[in-house]
Short mmCIF file of C-alpha atoms in Angstrom, two decimals:
data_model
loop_
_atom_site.label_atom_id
_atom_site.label_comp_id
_atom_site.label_asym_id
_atom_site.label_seq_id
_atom_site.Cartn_x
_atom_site.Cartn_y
_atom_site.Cartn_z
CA UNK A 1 -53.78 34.19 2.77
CA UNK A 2 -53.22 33.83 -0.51
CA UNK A 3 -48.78 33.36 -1.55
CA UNK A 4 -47.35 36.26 -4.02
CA UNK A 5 -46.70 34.72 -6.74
CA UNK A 6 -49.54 32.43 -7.31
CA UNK A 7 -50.96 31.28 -10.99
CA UNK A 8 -54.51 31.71 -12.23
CA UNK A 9 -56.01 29.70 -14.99
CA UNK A 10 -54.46 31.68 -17.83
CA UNK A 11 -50.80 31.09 -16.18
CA UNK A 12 -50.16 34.48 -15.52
CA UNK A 13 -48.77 34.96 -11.85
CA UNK A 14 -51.37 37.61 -9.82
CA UNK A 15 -49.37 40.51 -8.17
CA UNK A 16 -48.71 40.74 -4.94
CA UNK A 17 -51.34 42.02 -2.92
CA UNK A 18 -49.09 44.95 -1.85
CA UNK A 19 -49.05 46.69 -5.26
CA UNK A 20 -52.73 46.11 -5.95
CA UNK A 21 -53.94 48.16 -2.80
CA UNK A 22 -51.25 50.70 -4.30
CA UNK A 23 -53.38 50.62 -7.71
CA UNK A 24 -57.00 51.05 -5.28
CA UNK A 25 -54.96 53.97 -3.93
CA UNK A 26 -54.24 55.06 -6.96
CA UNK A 27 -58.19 55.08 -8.90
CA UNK A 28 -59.43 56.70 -5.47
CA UNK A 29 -56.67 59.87 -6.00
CA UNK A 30 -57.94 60.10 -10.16
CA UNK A 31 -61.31 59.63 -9.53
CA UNK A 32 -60.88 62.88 -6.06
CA UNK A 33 -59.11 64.70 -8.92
CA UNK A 34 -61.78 64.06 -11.43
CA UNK A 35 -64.74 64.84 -9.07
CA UNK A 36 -62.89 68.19 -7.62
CA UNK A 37 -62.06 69.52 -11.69
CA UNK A 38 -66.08 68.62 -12.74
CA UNK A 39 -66.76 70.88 -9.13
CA UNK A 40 -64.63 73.53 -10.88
CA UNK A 41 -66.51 73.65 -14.04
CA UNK A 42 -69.92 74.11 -12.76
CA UNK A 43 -71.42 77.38 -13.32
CA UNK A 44 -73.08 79.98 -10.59
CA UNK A 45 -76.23 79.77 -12.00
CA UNK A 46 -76.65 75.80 -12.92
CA UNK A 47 -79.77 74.00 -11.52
CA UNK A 48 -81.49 77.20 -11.60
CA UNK A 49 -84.95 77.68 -13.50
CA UNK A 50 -85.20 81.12 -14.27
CA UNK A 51 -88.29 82.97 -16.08
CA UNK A 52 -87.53 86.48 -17.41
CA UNK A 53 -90.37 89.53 -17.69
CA UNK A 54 -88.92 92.34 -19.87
CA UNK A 55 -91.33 95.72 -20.43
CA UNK A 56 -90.17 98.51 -22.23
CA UNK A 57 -90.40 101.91 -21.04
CA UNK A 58 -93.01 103.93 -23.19
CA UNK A 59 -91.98 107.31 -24.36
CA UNK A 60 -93.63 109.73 -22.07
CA UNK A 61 -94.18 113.12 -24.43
CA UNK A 62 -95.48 116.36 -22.39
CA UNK A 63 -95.76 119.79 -24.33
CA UNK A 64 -93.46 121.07 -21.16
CA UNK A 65 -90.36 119.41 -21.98
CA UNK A 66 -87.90 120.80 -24.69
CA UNK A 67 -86.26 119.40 -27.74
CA UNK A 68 -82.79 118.46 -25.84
CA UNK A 69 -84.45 116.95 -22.91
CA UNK A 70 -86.21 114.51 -24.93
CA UNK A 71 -83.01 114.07 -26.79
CA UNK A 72 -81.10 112.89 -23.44
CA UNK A 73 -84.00 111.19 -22.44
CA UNK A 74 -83.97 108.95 -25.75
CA UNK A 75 -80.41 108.30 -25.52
CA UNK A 76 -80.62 107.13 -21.99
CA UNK A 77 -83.88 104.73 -22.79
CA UNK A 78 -82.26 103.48 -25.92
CA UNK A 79 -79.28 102.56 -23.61
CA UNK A 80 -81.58 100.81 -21.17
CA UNK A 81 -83.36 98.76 -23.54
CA UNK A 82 -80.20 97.13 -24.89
CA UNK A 83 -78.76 96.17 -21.61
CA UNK A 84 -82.45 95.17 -20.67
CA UNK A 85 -83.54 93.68 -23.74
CA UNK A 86 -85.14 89.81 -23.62
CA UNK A 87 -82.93 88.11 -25.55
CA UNK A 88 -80.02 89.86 -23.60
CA UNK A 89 -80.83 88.89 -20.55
CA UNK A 90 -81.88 85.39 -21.43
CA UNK A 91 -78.38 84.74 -23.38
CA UNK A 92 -76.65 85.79 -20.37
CA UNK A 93 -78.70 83.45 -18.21
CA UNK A 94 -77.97 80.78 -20.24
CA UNK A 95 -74.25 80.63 -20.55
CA UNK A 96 -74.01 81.00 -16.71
CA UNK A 97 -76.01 78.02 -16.64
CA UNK A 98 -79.64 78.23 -15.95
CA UNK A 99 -82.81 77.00 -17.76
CA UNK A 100 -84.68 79.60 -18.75
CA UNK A 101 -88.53 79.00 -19.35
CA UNK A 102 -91.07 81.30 -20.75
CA UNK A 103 -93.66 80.08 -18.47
CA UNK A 104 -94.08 80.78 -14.98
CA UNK A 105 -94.83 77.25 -12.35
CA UNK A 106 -93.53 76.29 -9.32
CA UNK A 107 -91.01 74.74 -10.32
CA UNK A 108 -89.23 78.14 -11.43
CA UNK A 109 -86.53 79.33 -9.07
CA UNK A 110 -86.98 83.06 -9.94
CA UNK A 111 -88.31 85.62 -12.16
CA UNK A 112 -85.74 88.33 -13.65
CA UNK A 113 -87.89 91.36 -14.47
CA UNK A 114 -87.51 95.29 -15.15
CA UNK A 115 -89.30 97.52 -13.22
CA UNK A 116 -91.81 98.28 -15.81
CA UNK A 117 -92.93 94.75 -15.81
CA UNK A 118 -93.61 94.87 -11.79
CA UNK A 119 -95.79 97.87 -12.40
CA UNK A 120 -97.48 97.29 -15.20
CA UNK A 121 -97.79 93.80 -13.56
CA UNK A 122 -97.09 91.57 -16.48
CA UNK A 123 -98.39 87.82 -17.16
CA UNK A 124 -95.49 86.52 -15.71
CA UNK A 125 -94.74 88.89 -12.84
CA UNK A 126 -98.69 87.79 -11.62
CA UNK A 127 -98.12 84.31 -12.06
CA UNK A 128 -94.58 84.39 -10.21
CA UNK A 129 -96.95 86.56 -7.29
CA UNK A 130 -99.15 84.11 -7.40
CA UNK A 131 -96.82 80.77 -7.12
CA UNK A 132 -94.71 82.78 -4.14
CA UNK A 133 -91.97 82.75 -6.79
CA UNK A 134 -89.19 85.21 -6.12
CA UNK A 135 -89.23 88.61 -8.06
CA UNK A 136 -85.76 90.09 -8.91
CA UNK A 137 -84.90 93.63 -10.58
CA UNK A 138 -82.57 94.24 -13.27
#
């Protein structure tokens, strides 16, 4: 055991060995409250490698429909396309946290795509098939 008030080579007397577990006590409780506020920060989607498949829906024309129909039907596309547009989705992606990657390997988490791109069966919809990669609608 080493006395309180003992003197190291500089001449400075070392604490007592009370108040320096206090001080371990002390780093342990900033460093907890460090790691919990860095736990707080991290966003839902971090970690996760996302690929996103984005078709547009084609305007369908028949001679059967009339003038207003197609109207309402090209206001509710238009509407569709900017909620579902690429760059949209993949800005949204982003500043939740995940890496977004235009190609499709296994090391992708998931696959955001419309439902256009599932039927028409897009590049990246067959690769994500193909890989057992997880499909998910918009």
């Amino acid at each position: 055991n080493k006395p309180k008030n003992e003197t190291n080579k500089n001449g400075k007397e070392n604490e007592a060995e009370g108040s320096s577990s206090k001080k371990r006590r002390l780093r342990r409780k900033r460093n907890n409250n460090n790691a919990t506020t860095n736990k707080q920060q991290q966003l839902p989607l971090q970690g996760y490698t996302i690929g996103v498949s984005v078709l547009e829906r084609k305007k369908a024309t028949s001679a059967s429909t009339t003038e207003n129909e197609d109207q309402k039907n090209d206001i509710q596309e238009e509407g569709e396309t900017e909620k579902l547009s690429y760059k949209s989705i993949v800005s949204k992606c982003k500043s939740l946290g995940a890496t977004v990657t235009s190609q499709i390997s296994k090391r992708v988490t998931l696959v955001l795509c419309t439902p256009w791109a599932v039927t028409n069966l897009t590049q990246r919809v067959r690769k994500a098939l193909t890989k057992n990669v997880d499909l998910v609608h918009v």
